Structure formats: structure tokens, C-alpha cells
Short mmCIF file of C-alpha atoms in Angstrom, two decimals:
data_model
loop_
_atom_site.label_atom_id
_atom_site.label_comp_id
_atom_site.label_asym_id
_atom_site.label_seq_id
_atom_site.Cartn_x
_atom_site.Cartn_y
_atom_site.Cartn_z
CA MET A 1 78.40 96.12 118.71
CA ASP A 2 77.53 97.70 116.05
CA ILE A 3 79.30 96.78 112.72
CA ASP A 4 78.54 100.81 112.14
CA HIS A 5 80.00 102.05 115.36
CA VAL A 6 82.25 104.91 115.24
CA SER A 7 86.05 104.47 114.98
CA HIS A 8 88.43 105.00 118.14
CA ALA A 9 91.56 105.21 115.69
CA ASN A 10 91.30 108.97 116.12
CA LEU A 11 91.35 108.84 119.95
CA ALA A 12 94.02 110.79 122.30
CA PRO A 13 96.32 108.33 123.51
CA SER A 14 96.05 106.83 126.01
CA PRO A 15 99.12 105.74 128.53
CA ARG A 16 99.22 103.05 131.13
CA LEU A 17 101.51 101.52 133.38
CA PHE A 18 101.63 97.57 133.68
CA LYS A 19 103.36 95.98 136.81
CA ALA A 20 104.02 92.74 138.42
CA GLY A 21 100.86 91.58 140.40
CA ALA A 22 98.63 89.03 141.10
CA PRO A 23 99.05 85.12 139.25
CA LEU A 24 97.11 84.83 136.65
CA THR A 25 94.98 82.14 137.17
CA GLY A 26 91.29 80.84 136.82
CA ARG A 27 89.39 80.55 133.26
CA ILE A 28 89.34 82.67 130.85
CA ARG A 29 88.01 82.62 127.01
CA VAL A 30 89.52 85.08 124.09
CA PRO A 31 87.62 86.72 121.22
CA GLY A 32 87.09 84.84 118.23
CA ASP A 33 89.66 84.51 115.63
CA LYS A 34 90.52 88.02 113.78
CA SER A 35 91.48 85.84 110.75
CA ILE A 36 88.40 83.69 110.53
CA SER A 37 86.07 86.72 111.75
CA HIS A 38 87.28 88.86 108.66
CA ARG A 39 86.31 85.71 106.21
CA SER A 40 83.37 85.24 107.33
CA LEU A 41 81.67 88.26 107.15
CA MET A 42 83.40 88.26 103.45
CA PHE A 43 82.13 84.62 102.60
CA GLY A 44 79.10 85.60 103.90
CA ALA A 45 78.49 88.62 101.73
CA LEU A 46 79.62 86.76 98.58
CA ALA A 47 77.55 83.76 99.46
CA SER A 48 73.23 82.92 98.29
CA GLY A 49 71.06 83.13 101.59
CA GLU A 50 71.74 84.16 105.16
CA THR A 51 75.00 83.15 107.12
CA ARG A 52 75.31 83.38 110.65
CA VAL A 53 78.15 83.97 112.64
CA ARG A 54 78.64 83.27 116.47
CA GLY A 55 81.58 84.17 118.29
CA LEU A 56 82.82 87.10 115.99
CA LEU A 57 85.73 89.34 116.87
CA GLU A 58 84.26 92.97 117.63
CA GLY A 59 87.71 94.80 117.15
CA GLU A 60 88.45 97.67 115.36
CA ASP A 61 89.95 95.46 112.30
CA VAL A 62 86.61 93.41 111.49
CA MET A 63 84.31 95.95 111.79
CA ALA A 64 86.19 98.13 108.98
CA THR A 65 85.83 95.14 107.13
CA GLY A 66 82.17 94.59 108.29
CA ARG A 67 81.24 98.46 107.43
CA ALA A 68 83.29 98.26 103.67
CA LEU A 69 81.18 94.66 102.65
CA THR A 70 77.91 97.33 104.05
CA ALA A 71 79.01 99.73 101.42
CA MET A 72 79.09 97.37 98.48
CA GLY A 73 75.64 96.12 99.42
CA ALA A 74 75.79 93.23 101.66
CA HIS A 75 73.46 93.32 104.76
CA ILE A 76 74.63 92.59 108.07
CA THR A 77 72.85 92.72 111.38
CA THR A 78 73.15 91.25 114.96
CA ARG A 79 71.46 89.85 117.70
CA ALA A 80 71.57 88.50 120.70
CA THR A 81 71.55 84.57 121.91
CA ALA A 82 71.92 82.85 124.92
CA GLU A 83 75.69 82.27 123.85
CA GLY A 84 75.74 85.74 122.97
CA GLU A 85 75.91 88.21 119.60
CA GLU A 86 75.27 86.67 116.43
CA TYR A 87 75.93 88.60 113.11
CA LEU A 88 73.80 87.83 110.45
CA VAL A 89 74.68 88.49 106.93
CA ARG A 90 72.85 88.67 103.92
CA GLY A 91 74.81 87.84 100.88
CA THR A 92 74.69 89.98 97.03
CA GLY A 93 75.61 86.49 95.85
CA VAL A 94 79.46 86.27 93.75
CA GLY A 95 79.82 88.86 91.41
CA ALA A 96 76.87 90.92 92.84
CA LEU A 97 78.97 93.77 95.18
CA MET A 98 78.13 97.12 94.50
CA GLN A 99 79.75 100.56 93.49
CA PRO A 100 80.54 101.95 97.22
CA GLU A 101 79.60 105.47 97.22
CA THR A 102 82.53 106.89 99.60
CA ALA A 103 85.87 105.58 100.21
CA LEU A 104 86.34 102.09 102.01
CA ASP A 105 88.04 103.63 105.46
CA MET A 106 89.91 100.40 106.76
CA GLY A 107 91.45 101.84 109.55
CA ASN A 108 94.45 100.03 110.96
CA SER A 109 93.73 96.79 109.01
CA GLY A 110 95.64 95.07 106.30
CA THR A 111 94.06 92.20 106.33
CA SER A 112 90.83 94.25 105.55
CA THR A 113 92.54 96.41 103.19
CA ARG A 114 94.48 93.19 100.65
CA LEU A 115 91.58 91.04 100.89
CA LEU A 116 89.15 93.34 99.94
CA MET A 117 90.93 95.01 96.56
CA GLY A 118 91.27 90.62 96.04
CA LEU A 119 87.08 90.99 95.98
CA VAL A 120 86.93 93.82 94.20
CA ALA A 121 89.46 92.96 91.26
CA SER A 122 87.41 90.62 89.70
CA HIS A 123 84.10 93.21 89.73
CA ALA A 124 82.69 96.38 87.62
CA ILE A 125 83.65 98.54 90.31
CA THR A 126 85.87 101.12 91.21
CA ALA A 127 86.64 101.81 95.02
CA THR A 128 88.98 103.91 97.06
CA PHE A 129 90.50 102.42 100.04
CA ILE A 130 91.82 104.58 103.20
CA GLY A 131 93.43 104.11 106.26
CA ASP A 132 94.89 105.48 109.84
CA ALA A 133 98.64 106.83 109.39
CA SER A 134 99.75 103.36 110.72
CA LEU A 135 98.26 101.86 107.29
CA SER A 136 99.11 104.15 105.20
CA LYS A 137 102.92 103.32 105.27
CA ARG A 138 102.45 99.40 105.04
CA PRO A 139 103.59 98.56 101.51
CA MET A 140 100.47 97.26 99.02
CA GLY A 141 102.53 96.21 96.16
CA ARG A 142 102.60 92.77 96.68
CA VAL A 143 99.02 92.38 96.47
CA ILE A 144 98.77 94.89 93.61
CA ASP A 145 100.98 93.07 91.68
CA PRO A 146 98.87 89.81 90.71
CA LEU A 147 95.56 91.59 90.80
CA THR A 148 97.09 93.89 87.80
CA LEU A 149 97.51 90.54 85.75
CA MET A 150 93.93 90.07 86.87
CA GLY A 151 93.23 92.94 85.12
CA ALA A 152 92.68 95.24 87.84
CA GLU A 153 93.67 99.06 87.46
CA PHE A 154 95.89 100.65 90.56
CA THR A 155 96.54 104.14 91.49
CA ALA A 156 98.09 103.93 94.57
CA THR A 157 100.34 106.89 96.78
CA PRO A 158 103.78 106.58 96.35
CA GLY A 159 105.43 105.75 100.01
CA ALA A 160 108.55 105.48 101.18
CA LYS A 161 111.37 103.48 98.99
CA GLY A 162 109.00 103.39 96.12
CA ALA A 163 105.93 101.43 97.63
CA GLN A 164 102.93 101.68 96.48
CA THR A 165 100.61 102.45 99.21
CA LEU A 166 97.21 103.99 100.77
CA PRO A 167 95.29 106.47 99.71
CA LEU A 168 94.64 103.82 97.04
CA THR A 169 92.45 103.70 94.04
CA MET A 170 91.42 100.50 92.00
CA ARG A 171 89.22 99.34 89.16
CA GLY A 172 87.95 95.77 89.05
CA ALA A 173 88.46 93.93 86.10
CA TYR A 174 84.98 92.21 84.56
CA PRO A 175 85.39 89.46 83.11
CA ALA A 176 88.97 89.28 85.04
CA VAL A 177 92.06 86.83 83.65
CA PRO A 178 92.90 84.07 85.51
CA ILE A 179 96.46 83.42 86.44
CA GLU A 180 98.99 81.25 88.00
CA TYR A 181 100.58 83.35 90.26
CA ARG A 182 103.50 81.73 92.38
CA LEU A 183 104.22 84.19 95.89
CA PRO A 184 107.37 85.52 95.72
CA VAL A 185 106.87 85.77 99.68
CA ALA A 186 105.11 83.87 102.39
CA SER A 187 101.85 85.86 102.68
CA ALA A 188 98.16 84.36 103.23
CA GLN A 189 96.95 87.95 102.40
CA VAL A 190 98.40 88.04 98.95
CA LYS A 191 97.30 84.19 98.39
CA SER A 192 93.84 85.02 99.79
CA ALA A 193 93.52 88.03 97.50
CA VAL A 194 93.91 86.38 94.89
CA LEU A 195 91.84 83.25 95.25
CA LEU A 196 88.96 85.43 96.31
CA ALA A 197 89.52 87.43 92.96
CA GLY A 198 89.23 83.80 91.56
CA LEU A 199 85.85 83.55 92.82
CA ASN A 200 84.01 85.81 89.91
CA THR A 201 86.85 85.19 87.38
CA PRO A 202 86.11 82.55 84.21
CA GLY A 203 87.85 79.54 84.44
CA ILE A 204 90.88 78.19 87.18
CA THR A 205 92.83 80.36 88.86
CA ARG A 206 95.89 78.68 90.52
CA VAL A 207 98.21 80.03 93.48
CA ILE A 208 101.46 78.26 94.03
CA GLU A 209 102.82 78.46 97.64
CA PRO A 210 106.42 77.32 98.02
CA VAL A 211 105.85 78.20 102.08
CA ALA A 212 102.92 77.42 103.54
CA THR A 213 101.16 79.89 105.16
CA ARG A 214 97.63 79.57 107.19
CA ASP A 215 94.99 77.99 105.35
CA HIS A 216 91.90 79.25 106.73
CA THR A 217 90.73 81.08 102.68
CA GLU A 218 90.84 77.51 101.66
CA ARG A 219 88.90 75.63 104.75
CA MET A 220 86.22 78.42 104.63
CA LEU A 221 85.69 79.17 100.86
CA THR A 222 85.71 74.81 100.73
CA GLY A 223 83.07 75.02 103.29
CA PHE A 224 81.03 77.48 101.92
CA GLY A 225 80.89 75.32 98.46
CA ALA A 226 83.57 77.11 96.23
CA GLU A 227 85.45 74.65 94.09
CA LEU A 228 89.05 74.37 95.11
CA GLU A 229 91.50 72.08 95.47
CA VAL A 230 94.87 72.05 97.36
CA GLU A 231 98.06 69.63 95.85
CA GLU A 232 101.26 69.31 97.37
CA VAL A 233 104.06 68.71 94.64
CA ASP A 234 107.89 68.76 95.49
CA GLY A 235 107.05 70.33 98.66
CA GLU A 236 104.79 73.14 97.07
CA ARG A 237 101.51 73.78 97.77
CA ILE A 238 99.21 74.13 95.02
CA ILE A 239 95.57 76.12 95.16
CA SER A 240 93.36 76.07 92.82
CA ILE A 241 90.07 77.48 92.38
CA ARG A 242 87.51 77.28 89.93
CA GLY A 243 85.79 80.77 89.09
CA GLU A 244 82.09 82.37 88.59
CA ALA A 245 81.77 80.45 91.95
CA GLU A 246 78.31 79.46 93.81
CA LEU A 247 78.51 79.98 97.50
CA ILE A 248 75.96 78.95 99.76
CA ALA A 249 75.49 80.76 103.37
CA GLN A 250 77.13 78.66 106.47
CA ASP A 251 76.50 78.84 110.32
CA ILE A 252 80.19 79.42 111.62
CA THR A 253 81.78 79.53 115.13
CA VAL A 254 84.33 81.66 115.28
CA PRO A 255 87.08 79.47 117.20
CA GLY A 256 89.29 81.95 120.28
CA ASP A 257 91.74 83.39 118.65
CA PRO A 258 95.14 82.25 118.79
CA SER A 259 97.01 85.47 118.32
CA SER A 260 95.19 86.54 121.41
CA ALA A 261 95.65 83.69 123.61
CA ALA A 262 99.21 83.99 123.05
CA PHE A 263 99.92 87.07 125.16
CA PHE A 264 98.09 85.22 128.08
CA VAL A 265 99.94 81.80 127.50
CA VAL A 266 103.41 84.01 127.84
CA ALA A 267 102.33 85.98 130.48
CA ALA A 268 101.39 82.79 132.86
CA LEU A 269 104.30 81.39 131.96
CA LEU A 270 106.76 84.05 133.06
CA VAL A 271 104.19 85.06 136.44
CA GLU A 272 105.29 82.98 139.29
CA GLY A 273 102.41 81.06 140.33
CA SER A 274 100.17 81.04 137.06
CA ASP A 275 98.22 78.10 136.73
CA LEU A 276 95.65 79.48 133.66
CA ILE A 277 93.00 77.66 131.43
CA ILE A 278 92.34 79.55 128.15
CA GLU A 279 89.25 78.31 126.87
CA ASN A 280 88.52 78.08 122.84
CA VAL A 281 91.36 78.12 121.32
CA GLY A 282 91.97 77.92 117.90
CA LEU A 283 94.83 75.42 116.49
CA ASN A 284 95.02 75.81 112.99
CA PRO A 285 98.39 74.01 112.55
CA THR A 286 99.23 77.23 110.11
CA ARG A 287 98.34 79.11 113.21
CA ALA A 288 100.14 77.60 116.26
CA ALA A 289 103.82 77.11 116.15
CA LEU A 290 104.10 79.61 118.81
CA PHE A 291 103.10 76.84 121.15
CA THR A 292 105.40 74.30 120.08
CA VAL A 293 108.27 76.80 120.42
CA LEU A 294 107.14 77.64 123.98
CA ARG A 295 107.10 74.17 124.76
CA GLN A 296 110.57 73.76 122.86
CA MET A 297 111.98 76.24 125.60
CA GLY A 298 110.32 74.61 128.65
CA GLY A 299 106.93 76.13 128.76
CA SER A 300 104.38 73.81 130.26
CA ILE A 301 100.94 74.10 127.63
CA GLU A 302 98.72 71.25 128.15
CA GLU A 303 95.99 70.59 125.62
CA LEU A 304 92.07 70.04 126.96
CA GLY A 305 89.48 68.48 125.31
CA ARG A 306 90.93 69.17 121.15
CA ARG A 307 87.85 69.12 119.31
CA GLU A 308 87.03 70.12 115.79
CA ILE A 309 84.74 72.79 115.22
CA GLY A 310 83.59 73.95 111.63
CA GLY A 311 87.31 72.56 110.44
CA GLU A 312 89.47 73.64 112.84
CA PRO A 313 91.05 72.33 115.67
CA VAL A 314 89.70 73.63 118.71
CA ALA A 315 91.26 73.28 122.58
CA ASP A 316 91.41 74.36 126.11
CA LEU A 317 94.59 75.29 126.86
CA ARG A 318 96.00 74.77 130.36
CA VAL A 319 99.44 77.35 130.98
CA ARG A 320 101.64 76.77 134.31
CA HIS A 321 104.61 79.19 135.00
CA SER A 322 107.65 77.81 133.68
CA GLN A 323 111.22 78.24 133.43
CA LEU A 324 112.02 79.01 129.88
CA THR A 325 115.52 78.40 127.99
CA GLY A 326 116.68 79.91 124.87
CA VAL A 327 116.53 78.29 121.66
CA GLU A 328 117.11 78.61 118.04
CA VAL A 329 113.76 79.48 116.18
CA ASP A 330 113.50 76.89 113.30
CA PRO A 331 113.09 80.18 110.47
CA ALA A 332 109.91 77.21 109.06
CA LEU A 333 108.13 77.97 111.68
CA ALA A 334 107.80 81.95 110.55
CA PRO A 335 104.63 81.88 108.63
CA ALA A 336 103.29 79.95 111.22
CA MET A 337 103.57 82.20 113.88
CA ILE A 338 104.47 85.76 112.63
CA ASP A 339 102.33 87.80 114.39
CA GLU A 340 103.34 86.18 117.66
CA PHE A 341 106.90 86.64 117.42
CA PRO A 342 106.75 89.92 119.85
CA VAL A 343 105.06 88.36 122.52
CA LEU A 344 107.88 85.38 121.79
CA PHE A 345 110.39 88.01 122.28
CA VAL A 346 109.70 89.17 125.35
CA ALA A 347 109.54 85.60 126.81
CA ALA A 348 112.85 85.02 125.44
CA SER A 349 114.15 88.19 127.17
CA LEU A 350 113.37 85.74 130.80
CA ALA A 351 114.51 82.61 129.22
CA LYS A 352 118.12 81.41 130.75
CA GLY A 353 120.57 81.60 127.58
CA ARG A 354 120.10 83.24 123.92
CA THR A 355 117.36 82.56 121.75
CA VAL A 356 117.77 83.13 118.11
CA THR A 357 115.59 83.98 115.13
CA THR A 358 116.08 84.75 111.68
CA GLY A 359 114.11 84.91 108.61
CA LEU A 360 111.74 87.50 110.00
CA GLU A 361 111.91 90.19 107.35
CA GLU A 362 107.98 90.73 107.25
CA LEU A 363 108.11 91.70 110.83
CA ARG A 364 109.51 95.35 109.26
CA VAL A 365 106.78 95.87 107.06
CA LYS A 366 103.44 95.04 109.68
CA GLU A 367 102.02 97.96 111.89
CA SER A 368 105.03 99.13 112.70
CA ASP A 369 108.79 97.92 111.68
CA ARG A 370 108.23 95.00 114.51
CA LEU A 371 111.84 93.87 115.12
CA ASN A 372 113.11 97.32 115.58
CA ALA A 373 109.89 98.34 118.01
CA MET A 374 110.64 95.18 120.07
CA ALA A 375 113.97 95.37 120.11
CA GLU A 376 114.38 98.91 121.60
CA ALA A 377 110.87 98.79 123.44
CA LEU A 378 112.41 95.56 125.42
CA THR A 379 116.59 97.36 125.94
CA SER A 380 114.64 100.46 127.47
CA ALA A 381 112.89 97.71 129.75
CA GLY A 382 116.37 96.10 131.15
CA ALA A 383 116.55 93.05 128.33
CA THR A 384 119.57 91.91 126.34
CA ILE A 385 119.16 92.46 122.45
CA GLU A 386 121.29 92.38 119.35
CA GLU A 387 118.82 93.59 116.64
CA ARG A 388 119.93 91.98 113.07
CA GLU A 389 118.40 92.56 109.44
CA ASP A 390 116.29 89.15 109.89
CA GLY A 391 116.00 89.13 113.44
CA LEU A 392 116.52 89.28 116.80
CA ILE A 393 119.12 87.69 119.37
CA ILE A 394 117.94 87.73 122.51
CA THR A 395 119.99 87.02 126.05
CA GLY A 396 117.35 86.12 128.87
CA THR A 397 117.89 86.91 132.15
CA GLY A 398 117.39 83.51 133.73
CA GLY A 399 113.76 84.10 135.37
CA GLU A 400 114.66 87.51 136.79
CA PRO A 401 112.54 90.35 136.33
CA LEU A 402 113.08 92.77 134.07
CA ARG A 403 114.26 95.88 135.29
CA GLY A 404 111.53 97.90 133.29
CA THR A 405 111.01 101.41 131.67
CA ALA A 406 111.27 103.47 134.90
CA ASN A 407 109.82 106.99 133.93
CA SER A 408 110.18 106.87 130.21
CA HIS A 409 107.62 105.61 128.46
CA VAL A 410 107.45 102.86 125.99
CA THR A 411 106.60 103.49 122.08
CA THR A 412 103.96 101.15 120.54
CA HIS A 413 104.11 103.16 116.76
CA LEU A 414 100.17 102.49 117.15
CA ASP A 415 101.17 98.88 116.95
CA HIS A 416 98.56 96.97 119.28
CA ARG A 417 100.70 93.94 119.01
CA ILE A 418 103.84 96.15 120.37
CA ALA A 419 101.28 96.96 122.94
CA MET A 420 100.02 93.61 124.39
CA SER A 421 103.57 92.68 124.50
CA MET A 422 105.37 95.06 126.58
CA ALA A 423 102.13 94.95 128.66
CA VAL A 424 102.62 91.38 128.78
CA ALA A 425 106.66 92.66 129.71
CA GLY A 426 105.10 94.85 132.08
CA LEU A 427 103.70 91.84 134.33
CA ALA A 428 107.09 90.53 134.75
CA SER A 429 109.36 93.01 135.20
CA LYS A 430 110.58 95.80 138.83
CA ASP A 431 109.35 98.69 138.51
CA GLY A 432 106.74 98.26 135.80
CA VAL A 433 106.85 99.09 131.64
CA ASP A 434 105.21 102.66 130.94
CA ILE A 435 103.19 102.16 127.72
CA ASP A 436 102.50 105.33 125.65
CA ASP A 437 99.35 104.70 124.13
CA ILE A 438 97.02 101.14 124.35
CA SER A 439 94.23 102.90 122.58
CA PRO A 440 95.09 100.25 119.42
CA ILE A 441 94.52 97.12 121.34
CA ALA A 442 91.04 97.75 120.41
CA THR A 443 91.28 97.02 116.53
CA SER A 444 92.25 93.20 117.34
CA PHE A 445 91.40 92.34 121.34
CA PRO A 446 89.23 95.04 122.94
CA ASN A 447 88.40 93.26 125.98
CA PHE A 448 92.38 92.55 127.08
CA MET A 449 92.51 94.87 129.54
CA ALA A 450 89.44 92.99 131.18
CA LEU A 451 90.51 89.74 130.61
CA LEU A 452 94.05 90.83 132.52
CA GLU A 453 92.01 91.82 135.42
CA GLN A 454 90.24 88.91 135.67
CA ALA A 455 92.92 86.26 135.45
CA GLN A 456 94.61 88.37 138.17
CA GLU A 457 91.70 88.76 140.54
CA ALA A 458 90.53 85.29 140.26
CA ASP A 459 94.31 84.21 142.64
CA THR A 460 92.97 86.89 145.05
CA ALA A 461 89.65 85.61 145.13
CA GLU A 462 90.23 82.15 146.12
#
């Protein structure tokens, strides 16, 4: 896929009915990890030399990152290899990003927006960030606050409840001011934005993390040669980065995205007769808590050939249909599975007994209000849901299929994870689940439909 391809974000809605079918069997490989894909392009764009990236996720969100980096001076090309498409990123060097000539269109990607704001913050350039209708509702104040302390200046659009939203124009500061910043909420995006700003800031920039979040930024920056230290003090993580860094180009193999694998893991657990192997799944401990919770519920998820690739733990997952039992999910696990809760809600809807989730206020400011959206969607499909301010309480069917949505559409709110989660619900329903629009799935998982068909066809082919 060319980095300059046309976005699909504005295409007409594409409704689809998902219904029960064949078990999921055989072997599939999900696309590359989205978090690592974003960062491999960004760090490659700041490195000296040419970074080679294999297994990059070619979804809309990652392409938005690539186009923005190209607009600021990086050179990104692709070439075909025996192992698949390889991305070549020739960087500008830290501190050498160029003034973009037009606004940077982030599409639906909050990760692109917040991390790139961090990159720009310590460069003497001005950039305007725009996005689609969904992204333009998402709050940016949590990133604006620390970057303002470092010297960047912002003009943002007033959003609901006083939130600062896109379109947004920021003027970077050079030299920026190093800060010590304690995260008020558990957010890998905010942490990463501050660390990326610190790359081109004289002195030491520190982020204090009361609750650990995904650590891809720390792992990858260290791999690229940044001087970065992580300490644990009184249960908190203190991440320090020395500015005016020099990053060195790397060869990167992106592991399979655990957030993408999650949909197939849950589908295989729920659909009777399923026995599916998902290859090359990244199992970074700050990302893989969903699999822990599903095992607590009785799910059969076996790790095969556990190994390490580029500093990231990886394994093949064998998943077999299982009778699940409701659990009370430890809120301390939330940061390590925040994107996976929508599909966990689906699993809980078919479990035996109650599943209780708390501490999930963050889900209300994702691509949609995912707590409300999933509560409404699953209720419309026949699940028993109680929505609370910070989570859902779900009383499962005990393994019986959901009723389905009959003649009504599930509203996805342009949210790819709502669409894929409810597609999985449709596979475990009597009448099927009719989804209003599957086109947002392309933002993170462009071959979701093809892999689903492959997994179901493997059973019929045997």
C-alpha cells in the first residue's frame, strides 16, 4: 500500500450482517501491531540513515502518520520482498523536521495526533492538525497541558464541556524547556508525547507514571539509541530521557497486533467447534491483559513457541472454544487492555454469571463513548447490560447464543472497535447482528473480513 493512498474515511457507509457460521479453524496471521507501526515510522523519520520496517500495519491510522511525516521532510518508500512489503524510512535527524506546507490530516487517529504533537512541540515549526468528525470530538487538553509547560503554543477548537479539540494549530518551541511531569491519567499517548518532545529538548525530561501503561515508546527509543532510563520508585515508574538525542536507523519487524488478535481470540472462544492458531502475536505485558482475563474466565488460550523479536515478546496463540464464566475484572489491569474492553464485553455477554468492570472512564473519550456504545449495541442484540459511570456489569447467557438484532442496525459511531466487536457478537447470535457501517475497520484492520472468511473456510475445507 502506498503511503500516499487516498483515505477511505469519507466513503459512503457500508452496512453488513454478521451471523453464525462455520467454526474458526486453521492458522491466520493478524496485521502488525498498530502502536509499534506508528512508532517505527516516527522514530525512523527522526533517525540518521535508513530504517527498514517489515510487517507494518497498512491501516488508515498508520498511513496518516506516514503522510504527516512525509509532509515534514521524511522520505518513505516501499519495496516488495519475499517476506512481503517492506517500508524504507530515510529520516531527517532529531531537530530537523520541516515546516509542513498544508494542514496535517490525521483522519481518525488519536495516536497519530497526540504523538506527532509531541514531535512538533520541540521544533521551531508551526503545524495545523485536522481530522474526521470522530477525531474532532476527542479531547486534546491532556497532551496540550504538558507540551505548553515545555514552551509550545496552541490554538484549539472549543469542544464539548470545554474540551480542546481539532482543528488545532500548534507552534513548537526551540529550545523547549525540559519538565518533570506526573501523568494525571494513565495514558501511553500522553507519556509518549512528552518523551518525544524531550528528544529535541536540552537536558533531562522526566515522566512519572503512577500506573504503568504500554511501554513500546521506551523499548523502541532505547533500540534507536536514545539515552532513556526507567526507574521504579514507591510503585511508580519514572522515565527519563536526555534531549538533543541522536537516533540511529534500525531494522524493525513488527509483531502481530494483540488488539487485532483479540477479536479472533474471542470469536474462537465463543463459536462452538473452533480451534484456531493465530501466529506471531505480540505479548508485551503492558498490552496482553485481555488474554489473562479470558483465561481467568476459563478460556483455552495456549502460547506456542514463545520468543522475542526486536525486544518484544511474541508467540503463536492456539484458541479453542470454551465455556466462559463471569469474573470481576481487576481495574489495575485496565491500562494493559483498554482497547480490548469492547470485545471483552462481547465475551462476557455469553459467559455464565456476571462480569463486573470498573475504572473505565477512559473508554468514554475514545473514538466514541465505548461504554455507552457497547452497552446500547449489546442490549439491542439481546445481552443483559447495566451501564455505570466507570464500567459495565454484564449478566451472561451461560453460552446460549445472543438473540441478534433482527431488523435494526447497530450504531458503530465510526468506531472500528465497536464494529469489529459487534461483528464477533454476530457470530455468536441466532438472528445475526446488522452493523450500520464496517468501513471504519480499515483504520486499524484492513483485512479483518478476509481473515474471518479464511478462518471459517478452513473448517469447510477439511
